């Protein structure tokens, strides 16, 4: 299966450096809409046959632009939602550091985060839902090209789950393409190549 993963376009909170997570339902900014339109060219190189999206507004608006371009309908999957930061949603990393939680940013970068004490989720919860999603896709869409609109934190976890070197950036409206084959071993996914 070929998996095209697209990060949603920019929002006002992205520009301000605020954590959006699952609890923020910001729309795309005008710049974000333009970014998605530019990304259509790269997506068209792979001709998706099915399109999934996080149900959050910024992702859904991105998916709607893609759907219109390729004549696809959009199916929502909760597994594609951004990580839940709990009560830290809407704050910047500087504001979080000023609250006495300066180490959280490094924990986040190193996939050692745990936002449960703030009412959010931990990295294991996120990994589990991404693995479930990939397993579902490998059964339902074995030989298809799947496009998924999701969030920066989810894209980073996807690279981690597939044991692929992290990209330098997961910028808004960035496009990440993988060829994945299912096999039955300790790791249920065999990454054929990162395109």
PDB file of C-alpha atoms in Angstrom:
ATOM      1  CA  UNK A   1       0.000   0.000   0.000  1.00  0.00           C
ATOM      2  CA  UNK A   2       1.147   3.513  -0.674  1.00  0.00           C
ATOM      3  CA  UNK A   3       0.444   6.011   2.091  1.00  0.00           C
ATOM      4  CA  UNK A   4       0.442   9.755   1.386  1.00  0.00           C
ATOM      5  CA  UNK A   5       0.399  11.672   4.663  1.00  0.00           C
ATOM      6  CA  UNK A   6      -0.355  15.387   4.540  1.00  0.00           C
ATOM      7  CA  UNK A   7      -0.124  17.818   7.414  1.00  0.00           C
ATOM      8  CA  UNK A   8      -2.973  20.305   7.552  1.00  0.00           C
ATOM      9  CA  UNK A   9      -2.397  23.846   6.318  1.00  0.00           C
ATOM     10  CA  UNK A  10      -1.387  26.664   8.622  1.00  0.00           C
ATOM     11  CA  UNK A  11      -3.695  28.171  11.241  1.00  0.00           C
ATOM     12  CA  UNK A  12      -3.464  31.306  13.341  1.00  0.00           C
ATOM     13  CA  UNK A  13      -2.300  29.203  16.298  1.00  0.00           C
ATOM     14  CA  UNK A  14       0.490  27.666  14.183  1.00  0.00           C
ATOM     15  CA  UNK A  15       1.791  31.155  13.444  1.00  0.00           C
ATOM     16  CA  UNK A  16       1.627  32.033  17.150  1.00  0.00           C
ATOM     17  CA  UNK A  17       3.403  28.806  18.168  1.00  0.00           C
ATOM     18  CA  UNK A  18       0.469  27.570  20.269  1.00  0.00           C
ATOM     19  CA  UNK A  19      -0.184  23.897  20.978  1.00  0.00           C
ATOM     20  CA  UNK A  20      -3.429  22.977  19.259  1.00  0.00           C
ATOM     21  CA  UNK A  21      -3.907  19.328  20.066  1.00  0.00           C
ATOM     22  CA  UNK A  22      -7.358  17.745  19.981  1.00  0.00           C
ATOM     23  CA  UNK A  23      -9.116  20.478  21.906  1.00  0.00           C
ATOM     24  CA  UNK A  24      -8.455  23.359  19.511  1.00  0.00           C
ATOM     25  CA  UNK A  25     -10.632  23.482  16.427  1.00  0.00           C
ATOM     26  CA  UNK A  26      -9.024  26.347  14.523  1.00  0.00           C
ATOM     27  CA  UNK A  27      -9.818  26.845  10.846  1.00  0.00           C
ATOM     28  CA  UNK A  28      -7.135  27.244   8.207  1.00  0.00           C
ATOM     29  CA  UNK A  29      -5.765  30.724   7.661  1.00  0.00           C
ATOM     30  CA  UNK A  30      -5.733  32.188   4.142  1.00  0.00           C
ATOM     31  CA  UNK A  31      -2.024  31.314   4.006  1.00  0.00           C
ATOM     32  CA  UNK A  32      -2.892  27.774   5.066  1.00  0.00           C
ATOM     33  CA  UNK A  33      -5.377  27.412   2.219  1.00  0.00           C
ATOM     34  CA  UNK A  34      -2.703  28.602  -0.225  1.00  0.00           C
ATOM     35  CA  UNK A  35      -0.186  26.104   1.222  1.00  0.00           C
ATOM     36  CA  UNK A  36      -2.596  23.237   0.636  1.00  0.00           C
ATOM     37  CA  UNK A  37      -3.195  24.318  -2.960  1.00  0.00           C
ATOM     38  CA  UNK A  38       0.576  24.270  -3.545  1.00  0.00           C
ATOM     39  CA  UNK A  39       0.792  20.769  -2.002  1.00  0.00           C
ATOM     40  CA  UNK A  40      -1.754  19.445  -4.518  1.00  0.00           C
ATOM     41  CA  UNK A  41       0.980  19.176  -7.142  1.00  0.00           C
ATOM     42  CA  UNK A  42       3.048  16.770  -5.031  1.00  0.00           C
ATOM     43  CA  UNK A  43      -0.043  14.790  -4.046  1.00  0.00           C
ATOM     44  CA  UNK A  44      -1.011  14.466  -7.728  1.00  0.00           C
ATOM     45  CA  UNK A  45       2.272  12.627  -8.409  1.00  0.00           C
ATOM     46  CA  UNK A  46       0.814   9.683  -6.463  1.00  0.00           C
ATOM     47  CA  UNK A  47      -2.906   9.746  -7.450  1.00  0.00           C
ATOM     48  CA  UNK A  48      -4.694   8.791  -4.211  1.00  0.00           C
ATOM     49  CA  UNK A  49      -7.691   6.492  -4.547  1.00  0.00           C
ATOM     50  CA  UNK A  50      -9.040   7.063  -1.047  1.00  0.00           C
ATOM     51  CA  UNK A  51      -8.870  10.003   1.373  1.00  0.00           C
ATOM     52  CA  UNK A  52      -9.012  10.010   5.160  1.00  0.00           C
ATOM     53  CA  UNK A  53      -8.843  12.937   7.557  1.00  0.00           C
ATOM     54  CA  UNK A  54      -8.660  13.803  11.199  1.00  0.00           C
ATOM     55  CA  UNK A  55     -12.077  15.198  12.174  1.00  0.00           C
ATOM     56  CA  UNK A  56     -10.505  18.429  13.479  1.00  0.00           C
ATOM     57  CA  UNK A  57     -11.483  21.493  11.440  1.00  0.00           C
ATOM     58  CA  UNK A  58      -7.978  22.403  10.222  1.00  0.00           C
ATOM     59  CA  UNK A  59      -7.435  18.887   8.887  1.00  0.00           C
ATOM     60  CA  UNK A  60     -10.949  18.521   7.498  1.00  0.00           C
ATOM     61  CA  UNK A  61     -10.678  21.840   5.611  1.00  0.00           C
ATOM     62  CA  UNK A  62      -7.361  20.655   4.158  1.00  0.00           C
ATOM     63  CA  UNK A  63      -8.940  17.331   3.165  1.00  0.00           C
ATOM     64  CA  UNK A  64     -11.875  19.086   1.507  1.00  0.00           C
ATOM     65  CA  UNK A  65      -9.485  20.995  -0.786  1.00  0.00           C
ATOM     66  CA  UNK A  66      -7.741  17.723  -1.697  1.00  0.00           C
ATOM     67  CA  UNK A  67     -11.056  15.894  -2.172  1.00  0.00           C
ATOM     68  CA  UNK A  68     -12.309  18.523  -4.596  1.00  0.00           C
ATOM     69  CA  UNK A  69      -9.094  18.332  -6.651  1.00  0.00           C
ATOM     70  CA  UNK A  70      -9.119  14.531  -6.972  1.00  0.00           C
ATOM     71  CA  UNK A  71     -12.861  13.829  -6.964  1.00  0.00           C
ATOM     72  CA  UNK A  72     -12.702  11.897  -3.695  1.00  0.00           C
ATOM     73  CA  UNK A  73     -14.943  11.776  -0.651  1.00  0.00           C
ATOM     74  CA  UNK A  74     -13.453  12.257   2.809  1.00  0.00           C
ATOM     75  CA  UNK A  75     -13.751   9.624   5.534  1.00  0.00           C
ATOM     76  CA  UNK A  76     -12.880  10.720   9.064  1.00  0.00           C
ATOM     77  CA  UNK A  77     -10.723   8.615  11.367  1.00  0.00           C
ATOM     78  CA  UNK A  78     -10.267   9.621  15.001  1.00  0.00           C
ATOM     79  CA  UNK A  79      -6.867   7.902  15.032  1.00  0.00           C
ATOM     80  CA  UNK A  80      -5.596  10.766  12.842  1.00  0.00           C
ATOM     81  CA  UNK A  81      -6.434  13.410  15.471  1.00  0.00           C
ATOM     82  CA  UNK A  82      -3.543  15.370  16.947  1.00  0.00           C
ATOM     83  CA  UNK A  83      -2.167  14.400  20.331  1.00  0.00           C
ATOM     84  CA  UNK A  84      -4.188  15.536  23.341  1.00  0.00           C
ATOM     85  CA  UNK A  85      -2.215  18.088  25.358  1.00  0.00           C
ATOM     86  CA  UNK A  86      -4.968  18.450  27.945  1.00  0.00           C
ATOM     87  CA  UNK A  87      -4.950  21.779  29.782  1.00  0.00           C
ATOM     88  CA  UNK A  88      -1.760  22.814  27.950  1.00  0.00           C
ATOM     89  CA  UNK A  89      -3.773  23.277  24.755  1.00  0.00           C
ATOM     90  CA  UNK A  90      -3.546  26.839  23.482  1.00  0.00           C
ATOM     91  CA  UNK A  91      -0.288  27.616  25.292  1.00  0.00           C
ATOM     92  CA  UNK A  92       3.143  28.242  23.779  1.00  0.00           C
ATOM     93  CA  UNK A  93       6.223  26.285  24.876  1.00  0.00           C
ATOM     94  CA  UNK A  94       7.512  29.455  26.582  1.00  0.00           C
ATOM     95  CA  UNK A  95       4.290  29.791  28.570  1.00  0.00           C
ATOM     96  CA  UNK A  96       4.537  26.129  29.560  1.00  0.00           C
ATOM     97  CA  UNK A  97       8.172  26.617  30.653  1.00  0.00           C
ATOM     98  CA  UNK A  98       7.144  29.648  32.730  1.00  0.00           C
ATOM     99  CA  UNK A  99       4.635  27.409  34.525  1.00  0.00           C
ATOM    100  CA  UNK A 100       7.548  25.238  35.691  1.00  0.00           C
ATOM    101  CA  UNK A 101       7.386  22.593  32.964  1.00  0.00           C
ATOM    102  CA  UNK A 102      10.474  23.506  30.923  1.00  0.00           C
ATOM    103  CA  UNK A 103      11.455  19.844  30.389  1.00  0.00           C
ATOM    104  CA  UNK A 104       8.237  19.002  28.571  1.00  0.00           C
ATOM    105  CA  UNK A 105       9.456  20.320  25.225  1.00  0.00           C
ATOM    106  CA  UNK A 106      12.515  18.036  25.248  1.00  0.00           C
ATOM    107  CA  UNK A 107      10.368  15.102  26.360  1.00  0.00           C
ATOM    108  CA  UNK A 108       8.029  15.874  23.480  1.00  0.00           C
ATOM    109  CA  UNK A 109      10.867  15.982  20.941  1.00  0.00           C
ATOM    110  CA  UNK A 110      12.304  12.676  22.195  1.00  0.00           C
ATOM    111  CA  UNK A 111       8.968  10.792  22.186  1.00  0.00           C
ATOM    112  CA  UNK A 112       8.998  10.480  25.970  1.00  0.00           C
ATOM    113  CA  UNK A 113       6.047  12.767  26.664  1.00  0.00           C
ATOM    114  CA  UNK A 114       3.159  12.084  28.990  1.00  0.00           C
ATOM    115  CA  UNK A 115       0.405  14.704  29.101  1.00  0.00           C
ATOM    116  CA  UNK A 116      -1.951  12.613  31.259  1.00  0.00           C
ATOM    117  CA  UNK A 117      -1.324  14.742  34.348  1.00  0.00           C
ATOM    118  CA  UNK A 118      -2.755  17.657  32.333  1.00  0.00           C
ATOM    119  CA  UNK A 119      -5.752  15.590  31.207  1.00  0.00           C
ATOM    120  CA  UNK A 120      -4.133  14.610  27.898  1.00  0.00           C
ATOM    121  CA  UNK A 121      -2.502  11.455  26.569  1.00  0.00           C
ATOM    122  CA  UNK A 122       0.942   9.876  26.549  1.00  0.00           C
ATOM    123  CA  UNK A 123       3.141   8.719  23.692  1.00  0.00           C
ATOM    124  CA  UNK A 124       2.088   5.073  24.105  1.00  0.00           C
ATOM    125  CA  UNK A 125      -1.580   6.010  23.576  1.00  0.00           C
ATOM    126  CA  UNK A 126      -0.673   7.833  20.372  1.00  0.00           C
ATOM    127  CA  UNK A 127       1.551   5.004  19.086  1.00  0.00           C
ATOM    128  CA  UNK A 128      -1.239   2.489  19.741  1.00  0.00           C
ATOM    129  CA  UNK A 129      -3.797   4.387  17.718  1.00  0.00           C
ATOM    130  CA  UNK A 130      -1.380   4.882  14.805  1.00  0.00           C
ATOM    131  CA  UNK A 131      -0.513   1.160  14.797  1.00  0.00           C
ATOM    132  CA  UNK A 132      -4.229   0.310  14.829  1.00  0.00           C
ATOM    133  CA  UNK A 133      -4.830   2.651  11.903  1.00  0.00           C
ATOM    134  CA  UNK A 134      -1.977   1.165   9.863  1.00  0.00           C
ATOM    135  CA  UNK A 135      -3.181  -2.349  10.609  1.00  0.00           C
ATOM    136  CA  UNK A 136      -6.713  -1.441   9.494  1.00  0.00           C
ATOM    137  CA  UNK A 137      -5.392   0.149   6.305  1.00  0.00           C
ATOM    138  CA  UNK A 138      -3.207  -2.877   5.523  1.00  0.00           C
ATOM    139  CA  UNK A 139      -6.321  -5.069   5.575  1.00  0.00           C
ATOM    140  CA  UNK A 140      -8.803  -2.709   3.893  1.00  0.00           C
ATOM    141  CA  UNK A 141      -6.540  -1.014   1.337  1.00  0.00           C
ATOM    142  CA  UNK A 142      -3.838  -3.578   0.549  1.00  0.00           C
ATOM    143  CA  UNK A 143      -3.032  -2.411  -2.984  1.00  0.00           C
ATOM    144  CA  UNK A 144      -4.354   1.149  -2.881  1.00  0.00           C
ATOM    145  CA  UNK A 145      -2.887   4.611  -2.573  1.00  0.00           C
ATOM    146  CA  UNK A 146      -4.264   6.201   0.576  1.00  0.00           C
ATOM    147  CA  UNK A 147      -4.093   9.904   1.387  1.00  0.00           C
ATOM    148  CA  UNK A 148      -4.419  10.916   5.042  1.00  0.00           C
ATOM    149  CA  UNK A 149      -4.676  14.450   6.370  1.00  0.00           C
ATOM    150  CA  UNK A 150      -3.395  14.705   9.904  1.00  0.00           C
ATOM    151  CA  UNK A 151      -1.219  16.742  12.275  1.00  0.00           C
ATOM    152  CA  UNK A 152       2.478  17.333  12.905  1.00  0.00           C
ATOM    153  CA  UNK A 153       2.699  15.245  16.067  1.00  0.00           C
ATOM    154  CA  UNK A 154       0.966  12.319  14.397  1.00  0.00           C
ATOM    155  CA  UNK A 155       3.322  12.474  11.417  1.00  0.00           C
ATOM    156  CA  UNK A 156       6.321  12.364  13.764  1.00  0.00           C
ATOM    157  CA  UNK A 157       4.868   9.313  15.540  1.00  0.00           C
ATOM    158  CA  UNK A 158       4.231   7.655  12.176  1.00  0.00           C
ATOM    159  CA  UNK A 159       7.921   8.015  11.293  1.00  0.00           C
ATOM    160  CA  UNK A 160       8.761   6.557  14.711  1.00  0.00           C
ATOM    161  CA  UNK A 161       6.378   3.594  14.331  1.00  0.00           C
ATOM    162  CA  UNK A 162       7.748   2.842  10.851  1.00  0.00           C
ATOM    163  CA  UNK A 163      11.308   3.223  12.184  1.00  0.00           C
ATOM    164  CA  UNK A 164      12.194   5.836   9.587  1.00  0.00           C
ATOM    165  CA  UNK A 165      14.562   8.732  10.232  1.00  0.00           C
ATOM    166  CA  UNK A 166      12.606  11.816  11.241  1.00  0.00           C
ATOM    167  CA  UNK A 167      12.398  14.562   8.618  1.00  0.00           C
ATOM    168  CA  UNK A 168      13.963  17.914   9.400  1.00  0.00           C
ATOM    169  CA  UNK A 169      10.495  19.419   9.422  1.00  0.00           C
ATOM    170  CA  UNK A 170       6.866  18.470   9.343  1.00  0.00           C
ATOM    171  CA  UNK A 171       5.834  21.889   8.071  1.00  0.00           C
ATOM    172  CA  UNK A 172       2.227  22.793   7.474  1.00  0.00           C
ATOM    173  CA  UNK A 173       0.909  21.257   4.237  1.00  0.00           C
ATOM    174  CA  UNK A 174       3.999  19.024   3.970  1.00  0.00           C
ATOM    175  CA  UNK A 175       3.532  15.755   2.086  1.00  0.00           C
ATOM    176  CA  UNK A 176       5.142  12.480   3.233  1.00  0.00           C
ATOM    177  CA  UNK A 177       4.904   9.335   1.100  1.00  0.00           C
ATOM    178  CA  UNK A 178       5.575   5.748   2.202  1.00  0.00           C
ATOM    179  CA  UNK A 179       5.232   2.336   0.606  1.00  0.00           C
ATOM    180  CA  UNK A 180       4.272  -0.164   3.284  1.00  0.00           C
ATOM    181  CA  UNK A 181       3.870  -3.919   3.145  1.00  0.00           C
ATOM    182  CA  UNK A 182       2.245  -5.957   5.875  1.00  0.00           C
ATOM    183  CA  UNK A 183       4.031  -8.954   7.302  1.00  0.00           C
ATOM    184  CA  UNK A 184       3.642 -11.058  10.439  1.00  0.00           C
ATOM    185  CA  UNK A 185       6.530 -10.502  12.806  1.00  0.00           C
ATOM    186  CA  UNK A 186       7.303  -8.454  15.901  1.00  0.00           C
ATOM    187  CA  UNK A 187       6.847  -5.237  13.934  1.00  0.00           C
ATOM    188  CA  UNK A 188       3.668  -5.666  11.864  1.00  0.00           C
ATOM    189  CA  UNK A 189       4.764  -3.250   9.130  1.00  0.00           C
ATOM    190  CA  UNK A 190       7.508  -3.541   6.585  1.00  0.00           C
ATOM    191  CA  UNK A 191       8.445  -0.178   5.132  1.00  0.00           C
ATOM    192  CA  UNK A 192       9.407  -0.862   1.532  1.00  0.00           C
ATOM    193  CA  UNK A 193      10.567   2.688   0.949  1.00  0.00           C
ATOM    194  CA  UNK A 194      10.112   6.282   1.958  1.00  0.00           C
ATOM    195  CA  UNK A 195       9.468   8.309  -1.174  1.00  0.00           C
TER     196      UNK A 195
END
